[in-house]
Amino acid sequence: MTKKKEEFIPLKGNRVSMFVCGPTVYDDMHLGHARTYIAYDIIARYLRFKGYSLFFIMNITDVDDKIITRAKEESKEPLELAKEFEKRFYEDMKELGINSINLFVRASEHISEIIEQIKALLEKGYAYMTETGIYYDVTRFPDYGKLSHQKYEKLIVHRIEPDPTKRNPADFALWKKEKPGEPSWSSPWGKGRPGWHIEDTAMTTAYFGPTYDIHGGAIELVFPHHEAEIAQAEAATGVKPLVRYWVHTGLLLVEGQKMSKSLGNFITVRDALKKHSKDALRLFFASTLYRSPIDYSDYKLDVAERTIKSIKASIASFKALKEGEKGKELEEIARKLFERFIEAMDDDFNTPVALSHLHSLISEMNKFMEKNNEINNSSKRYVLNVVNKMLSIIGIEEEREFDEDLARNLISLIVELRAKFRKKKDWDTSDWIRSKLKDLGIELEDFRDKTRWRLVKGSKVIVGE
Ligand SMILES: [Zn+2]
């Protein structure tokens, strides 16, 4: 909004509310999405590392023209098609190690909030109805264009399909009246479905209130999407600003070109992960500042892969050092490099600079190991702790050992807890526990007097009662 770095001060003490535009689930996630969502995952990890209590919401657009078009092509129900791609989206997010989002919210499940917001806009005179739908009159909102720093006259040029019933070419749809074969919901204006922009502000107003801390998304969403969000929310609630800090991720290019299906350089996350590891992808993305453009190539990913391997090899050798006396100096170096890492991250999440301090630390560890084959235990622990913290902020995690006994005991405990809810006939809670366990790969089977559980972990199947 201000086109410069701003000091970050959350609205409510130590609490941070963040919303990031999620996918329209009509196709598989591509590398552009991966770049954006990994950037916010790192931002979320870092905010939590700094001690903020972050609530991070992402929307799932499961009602949209693109979904309807593809569903028609495949002779499927639009909502069914959306559900399939939403499932694949979660699978991809998991493969990318993106696990910082507290809540995914579907547009189709927030129709009543959307209707409320449109009602407010109609009552206040910001919206009008025609025979095709309800539109936002952008000439009624003098701030329109304040995020993208554009004048109204310029905005008109961007419109692709002007609806002849609209007052002004730049007006956008809030509600689209029902057309045959499209999903629709009842509303005070007859059956129809929401426009795209309104879902985000209906959700954020419901979950966060009229103002919240951070709104993220890819740079191409600034106009018209985020501009429309500001117009909707600030007009409907009467509170300014909708968002205290706008954060946008830069473009992803593939070997110097914009990624597109017509150019044949369209890469899905699934395809990328067949060739490269999640850690290499994350290291590659983090090597560029989130808001700068980034140029993807297989060659660069191969380089990232080798870097990851050498980092992991250094850590493994370092762990194998025997107990000895030396290491205080290295511990001091690690302390300083970690401070600089944090300074870089504090400066607008500057991951490339932060990573340079990780690389320095690894090279210092290598130098240490050239001269020594032993280290004192507390320095060893400290250095490893610093490396692990740096890596976990970037989202490159060490392979964790699986503690089967602990897993078994925890699952039994949760199943026992669920039995207590069942005894009290609290079916909502017991079903919620079942579905949450299912997300973790733990299946339950209820019998009259017991519940059997089953966890598949790699090639291992663990069962219990
Ligand atoms: Zn959005």
Coordinates of C-alpha atoms and ligand atoms in Angstrom, one line a residue:
M1 CA 0.0 0.0 0.0
T2 CA 2.8 2.5 0.9
K3 CA 5.3 0.9 -1.5
K4 CA 7.8 0.7 1.3
K5 CA 8.8 -1.4 4.2
E6 CA 6.8 -0.7 7.3
E7 CA 7.4 -1.5 10.9
F8 CA 5.3 -4.5 11.9
I9 CA 3.0 -3.8 14.8
P10 CA 0.1 -6.3 15.3
L11 CA -3.4 -4.9 15.9
K12 CA -3.8 -6.8 19.2
G13 CA -0.6 -7.2 21.2
N14 CA 1.1 -10.4 20.4
R15 CA -1.7 -11.9 18.2
V16 CA -1.4 -11.8 14.5
S17 CA -4.1 -12.6 12.0
M18 CA -3.1 -13.5 8.5
F19 CA -5.1 -14.3 5.4
V20 CA -3.7 -15.6 2.2
C21 CA -5.6 -16.1 -1.0
G22 CA -5.9 -19.8 -1.6
P23 CA -6.4 -21.9 -4.8
T24 CA -9.4 -22.1 -7.1
V25 CA -9.7 -25.9 -7.1
Y26 CA -10.2 -26.7 -10.8
D27 CA -6.7 -28.0 -11.6
D28 CA -3.6 -29.3 -9.9
M29 CA -1.4 -26.9 -8.0
H30 CA 1.5 -25.5 -10.1
L31 CA 4.9 -24.1 -9.3
G32 CA 3.6 -20.5 -9.0
H33 CA 1.3 -21.6 -6.2
A34 CA 4.2 -23.5 -4.6
R35 CA 6.4 -20.4 -4.6
T36 CA 3.6 -18.3 -3.0
Y37 CA 2.5 -20.8 -0.4
I38 CA 6.0 -21.7 0.6
A39 CA 6.8 -18.0 1.1
Y40 CA 3.8 -17.6 3.5
D41 CA 4.7 -20.8 5.2
I42 CA 8.1 -19.4 5.9
I43 CA 6.6 -16.1 7.1
A44 CA 4.2 -18.0 9.4
R45 CA 7.0 -20.2 10.7
Y46 CA 9.1 -17.1 11.4
L47 CA 6.3 -15.2 13.1
R48 CA 5.7 -18.1 15.4
F49 CA 9.4 -18.5 16.1
K50 CA 9.4 -14.8 17.2
G51 CA 6.7 -15.7 19.7
Y52 CA 3.6 -14.2 17.9
S53 CA 0.4 -16.1 18.3
L54 CA -0.5 -16.4 14.6
F55 CA -3.8 -17.3 13.2
F56 CA -3.4 -18.2 9.6
I57 CA -6.4 -18.7 7.3
M58 CA -6.5 -19.7 3.6
N59 CA -9.6 -19.8 1.5
I60 CA -10.5 -22.5 -1.0
T61 CA -12.4 -21.2 -4.0
D62 CA -14.7 -24.1 -4.8
V63 CA -17.4 -22.0 -6.6
D64 CA -16.0 -20.3 -9.8
D65 CA -16.4 -20.0 -13.5
K66 CA -13.2 -22.0 -14.1
I67 CA -14.6 -24.9 -12.0
I68 CA -17.9 -24.8 -13.9
T69 CA -16.2 -24.8 -17.3
R70 CA -13.9 -27.8 -16.4
A71 CA -16.8 -29.7 -14.8
K72 CA -18.8 -29.3 -18.0
E73 CA -15.8 -30.6 -20.1
E74 CA -15.6 -33.7 -17.9
S75 CA -19.4 -34.1 -17.4
K76 CA -19.0 -33.8 -13.6
E77 CA -20.8 -31.8 -11.0
P78 CA -18.8 -28.6 -10.3
L79 CA -18.8 -29.1 -6.5
E80 CA -17.7 -32.7 -7.0
L81 CA -14.8 -31.7 -9.3
A82 CA -13.8 -29.0 -6.8
K83 CA -13.7 -31.5 -4.0
E84 CA -11.4 -33.8 -6.0
F85 CA -8.9 -31.0 -6.7
E86 CA -9.2 -29.7 -3.2
K87 CA -8.1 -33.2 -1.9
R88 CA -5.2 -33.2 -4.4
F89 CA -4.3 -29.7 -3.2
Y90 CA -3.9 -30.8 0.4
E91 CA -1.8 -33.7 -0.7
D92 CA 0.5 -31.4 -2.6
M93 CA 0.7 -28.9 0.3
K94 CA 1.7 -31.8 2.6
E95 CA 4.4 -33.0 0.1
L96 CA 5.8 -29.4 0.1
G97 CA 5.9 -29.4 3.9
I98 CA 3.4 -26.5 4.1
N99 CA 1.8 -27.1 7.5
S100 CA 1.5 -23.6 9.1
I101 CA -2.1 -22.9 8.0
N102 CA -4.6 -23.1 10.9
L103 CA -7.8 -23.1 8.9
F104 CA -8.8 -23.7 5.3
V105 CA -12.2 -22.2 4.5
R106 CA -14.4 -23.1 1.6
A107 CA -16.4 -20.4 -0.3
S108 CA -19.3 -22.8 -0.6
E109 CA -19.6 -23.0 3.2
H110 CA -19.7 -19.3 3.7
I111 CA -22.7 -18.3 1.5
S112 CA -24.6 -16.8 4.4
E113 CA -21.7 -14.5 5.4
I114 CA -21.3 -13.5 1.7
I115 CA -25.1 -12.7 1.5
E116 CA -24.8 -10.6 4.6
Q117 CA -22.0 -8.6 3.2
I118 CA -23.7 -8.0 -0.1
K119 CA -26.9 -6.9 1.8
A120 CA -24.8 -4.3 3.6
L121 CA -23.3 -3.0 0.3
L122 CA -26.8 -2.8 -1.3
E123 CA -28.2 -0.9 1.8
K124 CA -25.3 1.5 1.8
G125 CA -25.7 2.2 -1.9
Y126 CA -22.4 0.7 -3.0
A127 CA -24.0 -2.1 -5.0
Y128 CA -26.9 -2.4 -7.5
M129 CA -28.8 -5.2 -9.1
T130 CA -29.4 -5.9 -12.7
E131 CA -31.1 -8.8 -14.5
T132 CA -27.7 -10.7 -14.5
G133 CA -26.6 -10.1 -10.9
I134 CA -25.5 -7.7 -8.2
Y135 CA -22.5 -5.5 -9.0
Y136 CA -20.2 -3.2 -7.0
D137 CA -20.3 0.4 -8.3
V138 CA -16.6 1.4 -8.1
T139 CA -17.4 5.0 -8.8
R140 CA -19.1 5.1 -5.3
F141 CA -15.8 4.2 -3.6
P142 CA -13.2 7.0 -4.0
D143 CA -10.4 4.9 -2.6
Y144 CA -10.7 2.4 -5.5
G145 CA -7.2 2.0 -6.9
K146 CA -5.4 2.9 -3.7
L147 CA -3.5 -0.4 -3.4
S148 CA -2.5 -0.7 -7.1
H149 CA -1.9 3.1 -7.3
Q150 CA -4.1 3.4 -10.4
K151 CA -6.6 6.0 -11.5
Y152 CA -10.1 5.0 -12.3
E153 CA -9.7 5.7 -16.1
K154 CA -6.8 3.2 -16.2
L155 CA -8.7 0.5 -14.4
I156 CA -11.4 0.3 -17.1
V157 CA -8.8 -1.0 -19.6
H158 CA -8.3 -4.1 -17.6
R159 CA -11.8 -5.4 -17.9
I160 CA -12.1 -8.3 -20.2
E161 CA -15.8 -9.2 -20.5
P162 CA -17.9 -6.2 -19.7
D163 CA -21.4 -7.2 -18.8
P164 CA -23.8 -4.9 -20.8
T165 CA -26.0 -4.5 -17.7
K166 CA -23.2 -2.9 -15.6
R167 CA -23.2 0.8 -14.9
N168 CA -19.4 1.1 -15.4
P169 CA -17.0 -1.2 -17.1
A170 CA -14.8 -1.6 -14.0
D171 CA -17.8 -2.6 -11.7
F172 CA -17.4 -6.2 -10.6
A173 CA -19.9 -9.0 -9.7
L174 CA -20.8 -9.7 -6.1
W175 CA -23.6 -12.1 -6.9
K176 CA -24.3 -13.9 -10.2
K177 CA -27.9 -14.9 -10.9
E178 CA -28.5 -18.6 -11.5
K179 CA -27.8 -20.1 -14.9
P180 CA -28.8 -23.7 -15.8
G181 CA -26.3 -26.3 -14.9
E182 CA -24.4 -24.1 -12.4
P183 CA -24.3 -24.5 -8.7
S184 CA -26.6 -22.1 -6.9
W185 CA -27.8 -21.1 -3.5
S186 CA -31.0 -19.3 -2.3
S187 CA -30.6 -15.6 -1.5
P188 CA -32.9 -12.6 -0.9
W189 CA -32.4 -11.9 -4.6
G190 CA -33.3 -15.4 -5.9
K191 CA -31.0 -18.3 -6.6
G192 CA -27.4 -17.6 -7.6
R193 CA -23.8 -17.8 -6.6
P194 CA -21.2 -15.4 -5.3
G195 CA -18.6 -13.5 -7.3
W196 CA -15.0 -14.3 -6.6
H197 CA -13.8 -11.3 -4.7
I198 CA -16.6 -11.3 -2.1
E199 CA -15.7 -14.7 -0.5
D200 CA -12.4 -13.4 1.0
T201 CA -13.9 -10.4 2.7
A202 CA -17.0 -12.2 3.9
M203 CA -14.7 -14.8 5.5
T204 CA -12.1 -12.4 7.0
T205 CA -14.8 -10.1 8.4
A206 CA -16.4 -13.2 10.0
Y207 CA -13.2 -14.6 11.4
F208 CA -11.0 -11.6 12.1
G209 CA -13.4 -8.6 12.2
P210 CA -13.2 -5.5 10.0
T211 CA -9.4 -5.0 10.3
Y212 CA -6.7 -7.6 10.4
D213 CA -2.9 -7.7 10.3
I214 CA -1.6 -9.4 7.1
H215 CA -3.1 -10.2 3.7
G216 CA -1.0 -12.2 1.3
G217 CA -1.2 -13.4 -2.2
A218 CA 0.7 -13.4 -5.5
I219 CA 1.5 -10.0 -7.1
E220 CA -1.0 -10.6 -9.9
L221 CA -3.8 -10.5 -7.4
V222 CA -3.3 -6.8 -6.5
F223 CA -5.6 -5.7 -9.2
P224 CA -8.5 -6.2 -9.4
H225 CA -8.8 -8.9 -6.7
H226 CA -7.3 -7.1 -3.6
E227 CA -8.5 -3.7 -4.8
A228 CA -12.0 -5.2 -4.9
E229 CA -11.6 -6.7 -1.4
I230 CA -10.7 -3.3 0.0
A231 CA -13.7 -1.7 -1.7
Q232 CA -16.1 -4.4 -0.4
A233 CA -14.9 -4.6 3.2
E234 CA -14.2 -1.0 3.9
A235 CA -17.6 0.1 2.4
A236 CA -19.5 -2.7 4.1
T237 CA -18.0 -2.4 7.6
G238 CA -17.3 1.4 7.5
V239 CA -13.9 0.6 9.1
K240 CA -10.5 1.4 7.5
P241 CA -8.2 -0.2 6.8
L242 CA -9.3 -3.7 6.0
V243 CA -5.6 -4.8 6.1
R244 CA -2.7 -3.3 8.0
Y245 CA 0.0 -4.9 6.0
W246 CA -0.2 -6.2 2.4
V247 CA 2.4 -8.7 1.4
H248 CA 2.7 -9.9 -2.2
T249 CA 4.9 -12.6 -3.7
G250 CA 6.7 -11.9 -7.0
L251 CA 6.3 -13.7 -10.3
L252 CA 7.6 -17.1 -11.0
L253 CA 9.2 -17.5 -14.4
V254 CA 10.4 -20.8 -16.0
E255 CA 13.7 -20.4 -17.8
G256 CA 13.0 -16.7 -18.3
Q257 CA 9.4 -17.0 -19.5
K258 CA 6.1 -16.7 -17.9
M259 CA 4.7 -20.2 -17.1
S260 CA 1.7 -21.0 -19.2
K261 CA -0.1 -24.0 -20.7
S262 CA 0.2 -22.5 -24.2
L263 CA 4.0 -22.2 -23.9
G264 CA 4.3 -25.8 -22.8
N265 CA 6.3 -24.9 -19.7
F266 CA 3.5 -25.4 -17.2
I267 CA 4.9 -27.4 -14.3
T268 CA 2.6 -28.9 -11.6
V269 CA 3.9 -29.4 -8.1
R270 CA 3.4 -33.2 -8.7
D271 CA 5.7 -33.1 -11.7
A272 CA 8.3 -31.0 -10.0
L273 CA 8.4 -33.4 -7.0
K274 CA 9.0 -36.3 -9.3
K275 CA 12.4 -34.8 -10.2
H276 CA 13.3 -32.8 -7.1
S277 CA 13.0 -33.1 -3.4
K278 CA 10.7 -30.8 -1.3
D279 CA 13.8 -29.6 0.5
A280 CA 15.5 -28.6 -2.8
L281 CA 12.4 -26.7 -3.8
R282 CA 12.1 -24.9 -0.5
L283 CA 15.8 -24.0 -0.5
F284 CA 15.5 -22.7 -4.1
F285 CA 12.5 -20.5 -3.4
A286 CA 14.0 -19.2 -0.2
S287 CA 17.2 -18.2 -2.0
T288 CA 15.3 -15.3 -3.5
L289 CA 13.4 -12.6 -1.6
Y290 CA 9.7 -13.5 -1.6
R291 CA 8.6 -10.3 -3.4
S292 CA 11.2 -10.5 -6.2
P293 CA 10.6 -12.4 -9.4
I294 CA 12.2 -15.9 -9.4
D295 CA 13.4 -17.9 -12.4
Y296 CA 12.9 -21.7 -12.1
S297 CA 15.1 -24.1 -14.0
D298 CA 15.9 -27.8 -13.5
Y299 CA 19.6 -26.9 -13.4
K300 CA 19.0 -24.5 -10.5
L301 CA 17.0 -27.2 -8.7
D302 CA 19.9 -29.7 -9.2
V303 CA 22.2 -27.2 -7.6
A304 CA 19.8 -26.8 -4.7
E305 CA 19.6 -30.6 -4.4
R306 CA 23.4 -30.9 -4.1
T307 CA 23.5 -28.1 -1.5
I308 CA 20.8 -29.8 0.6
K309 CA 22.8 -33.1 0.4
S310 CA 26.0 -31.4 1.5
I311 CA 24.2 -29.6 4.4
K312 CA 22.7 -32.9 5.6
A313 CA 26.1 -34.7 5.3
S314 CA 27.8 -32.0 7.3
I315 CA 25.2 -32.2 10.1
A316 CA 25.5 -36.0 10.1
S317 CA 29.3 -35.9 10.5
F318 CA 29.0 -33.2 13.1
K319 CA 26.6 -35.4 15.1
A320 CA 29.1 -38.2 14.9
L321 CA 31.9 -36.2 16.6
K322 CA 33.2 -37.8 19.8
E323 CA 33.0 -36.0 23.1
G324 CA 36.0 -33.8 23.9
E325 CA 37.1 -30.4 25.0
K326 CA 37.0 -28.0 22.0
G327 CA 34.1 -26.2 20.4
K328 CA 33.6 -23.1 22.5
E329 CA 34.8 -20.9 19.6
L330 CA 32.5 -22.6 17.1
E331 CA 29.6 -22.1 19.6
E332 CA 30.3 -18.4 19.7
I333 CA 30.4 -18.2 15.9
A334 CA 27.0 -20.0 15.8
R335 CA 25.5 -17.6 18.3
K336 CA 26.6 -14.6 16.1
L337 CA 25.4 -16.1 12.9
F338 CA 22.1 -16.9 14.4
E339 CA 21.7 -13.3 15.5
R340 CA 22.4 -12.2 11.9
F341 CA 20.0 -14.8 10.6
I342 CA 17.3 -13.3 12.8
E343 CA 18.2 -9.7 11.8
A344 CA 17.9 -10.7 8.1
M345 CA 14.5 -12.3 8.7
D346 CA 13.4 -9.3 10.7
D347 CA 14.2 -7.2 7.7
D348 CA 11.1 -8.1 5.6
F349 CA 11.7 -11.8 5.8
N350 CA 15.0 -11.6 3.8
T351 CA 15.5 -15.3 3.4
P352 CA 18.4 -15.0 0.9
V353 CA 20.5 -13.1 3.4
A354 CA 19.4 -15.4 6.2
L355 CA 20.4 -18.4 4.2
S356 CA 23.9 -17.0 3.6
H357 CA 24.4 -17.2 7.4
L358 CA 23.2 -20.8 7.4
H359 CA 25.8 -21.5 4.7
S360 CA 28.5 -19.7 6.7
L361 CA 27.7 -21.8 9.8
I362 CA 27.8 -25.0 7.8
S363 CA 31.2 -24.0 6.4
E364 CA 32.5 -23.2 9.9
M365 CA 31.3 -26.6 11.1
N366 CA 33.2 -28.2 8.2
K367 CA 36.3 -26.2 9.0
F368 CA 36.0 -27.3 12.6
M369 CA 35.7 -30.9 11.6
E370 CA 38.8 -30.7 9.4
K371 CA 40.9 -29.9 12.5
N372 CA 39.0 -31.8 15.2
N373 CA 37.3 -35.1 15.6
E374 CA 35.8 -34.3 19.0
I375 CA 33.8 -31.5 20.6
N376 CA 32.3 -30.8 24.0
N377 CA 28.8 -31.9 24.4
S378 CA 27.1 -28.6 25.2
S379 CA 28.7 -26.8 22.3
K380 CA 27.7 -29.6 20.0
R381 CA 24.1 -29.4 21.2
Y382 CA 24.1 -25.6 20.9
V383 CA 25.4 -25.6 17.3
L384 CA 23.1 -28.4 16.2
N385 CA 20.2 -26.5 17.8
V386 CA 21.0 -23.3 15.8
V387 CA 21.3 -25.2 12.5
N388 CA 18.0 -27.0 13.2
K389 CA 16.2 -23.8 14.0
M390 CA 17.5 -22.1 10.9
L391 CA 16.5 -25.1 8.8
S392 CA 13.1 -25.4 10.4
I393 CA 12.2 -21.8 9.7
I394 CA 13.0 -22.4 6.0
G395 CA 11.0 -25.6 6.3
I396 CA 13.8 -28.0 5.7
E397 CA 13.3 -30.6 8.4
E398 CA 15.6 -33.3 9.4
E399 CA 14.3 -36.8 8.9
R400 CA 12.8 -37.7 12.2
E401 CA 13.0 -41.0 13.8
F402 CA 9.6 -42.6 14.3
D403 CA 9.0 -43.6 17.9
E404 CA 6.5 -46.4 17.7
D405 CA 5.9 -46.8 21.4
L406 CA 5.1 -43.1 21.9
A407 CA 2.8 -43.1 18.8
R408 CA 1.0 -46.2 20.2
N409 CA 0.5 -44.7 23.6
L410 CA -0.7 -41.4 22.3
I411 CA -3.2 -42.9 19.9
S412 CA -4.6 -45.2 22.7
L413 CA -4.9 -42.1 24.9
I414 CA -6.9 -40.2 22.3
V415 CA -9.1 -43.2 21.5
E416 CA -9.8 -43.6 25.3
L417 CA -10.6 -39.9 25.5
R418 CA -13.0 -40.3 22.5
A419 CA -14.7 -43.2 24.3
K420 CA -15.5 -40.8 27.2
F421 CA -17.2 -38.4 24.8
R422 CA -19.1 -41.3 23.3
K423 CA -20.3 -42.4 26.7
K424 CA -21.7 -38.8 27.2
K425 CA -23.3 -39.1 23.8
D426 CA -21.2 -36.2 22.6
W427 CA -21.2 -37.4 19.0
D428 CA -20.0 -34.2 17.5
T429 CA -16.8 -34.3 19.4
S430 CA -16.2 -38.0 18.9
D431 CA -16.8 -37.6 15.2
W432 CA -14.5 -34.6 15.1
I433 CA -11.7 -36.7 16.8
R434 CA -12.3 -39.5 14.3
S435 CA -12.0 -37.3 11.3
K436 CA -8.9 -35.5 12.7
L437 CA -7.3 -38.9 13.3
K438 CA -8.2 -39.9 9.8
D439 CA -6.3 -36.9 8.5
L440 CA -3.3 -38.2 10.3
G441 CA -3.7 -41.6 8.7
I442 CA -5.2 -43.3 11.7
E443 CA -8.4 -45.2 11.0
L444 CA -10.9 -46.1 13.7
E445 CA -13.4 -49.0 13.7
D446 CA -16.0 -48.9 16.5
F447 CA -17.4 -52.1 18.0
R448 CA -20.0 -52.5 20.8
D449 CA -17.5 -52.3 23.6
K450 CA -14.2 -51.2 22.1
T451 CA -12.6 -49.2 19.3
R452 CA -9.9 -50.6 17.1
W453 CA -7.3 -48.3 15.5
R454 CA -5.0 -48.8 12.6
L455 CA -2.0 -46.6 11.5
V456 CA -0.1 -47.2 8.2
K457 CA 3.4 -45.8 8.5
G458 CA 5.5 -46.5 5.4
S459 CA 5.6 -50.2 5.0
K460 CA 4.6 -50.7 8.6
V461 CA 1.0 -51.3 9.8
I462 CA 0.4 -50.6 13.5
V463 CA -2.9 -51.6 15.1
G464 CA -4.3 -51.3 18.6
E465 CA -7.5 -51.2 20.7
Ligands
ZN1 ZN -8.5 -14.0 -2.6

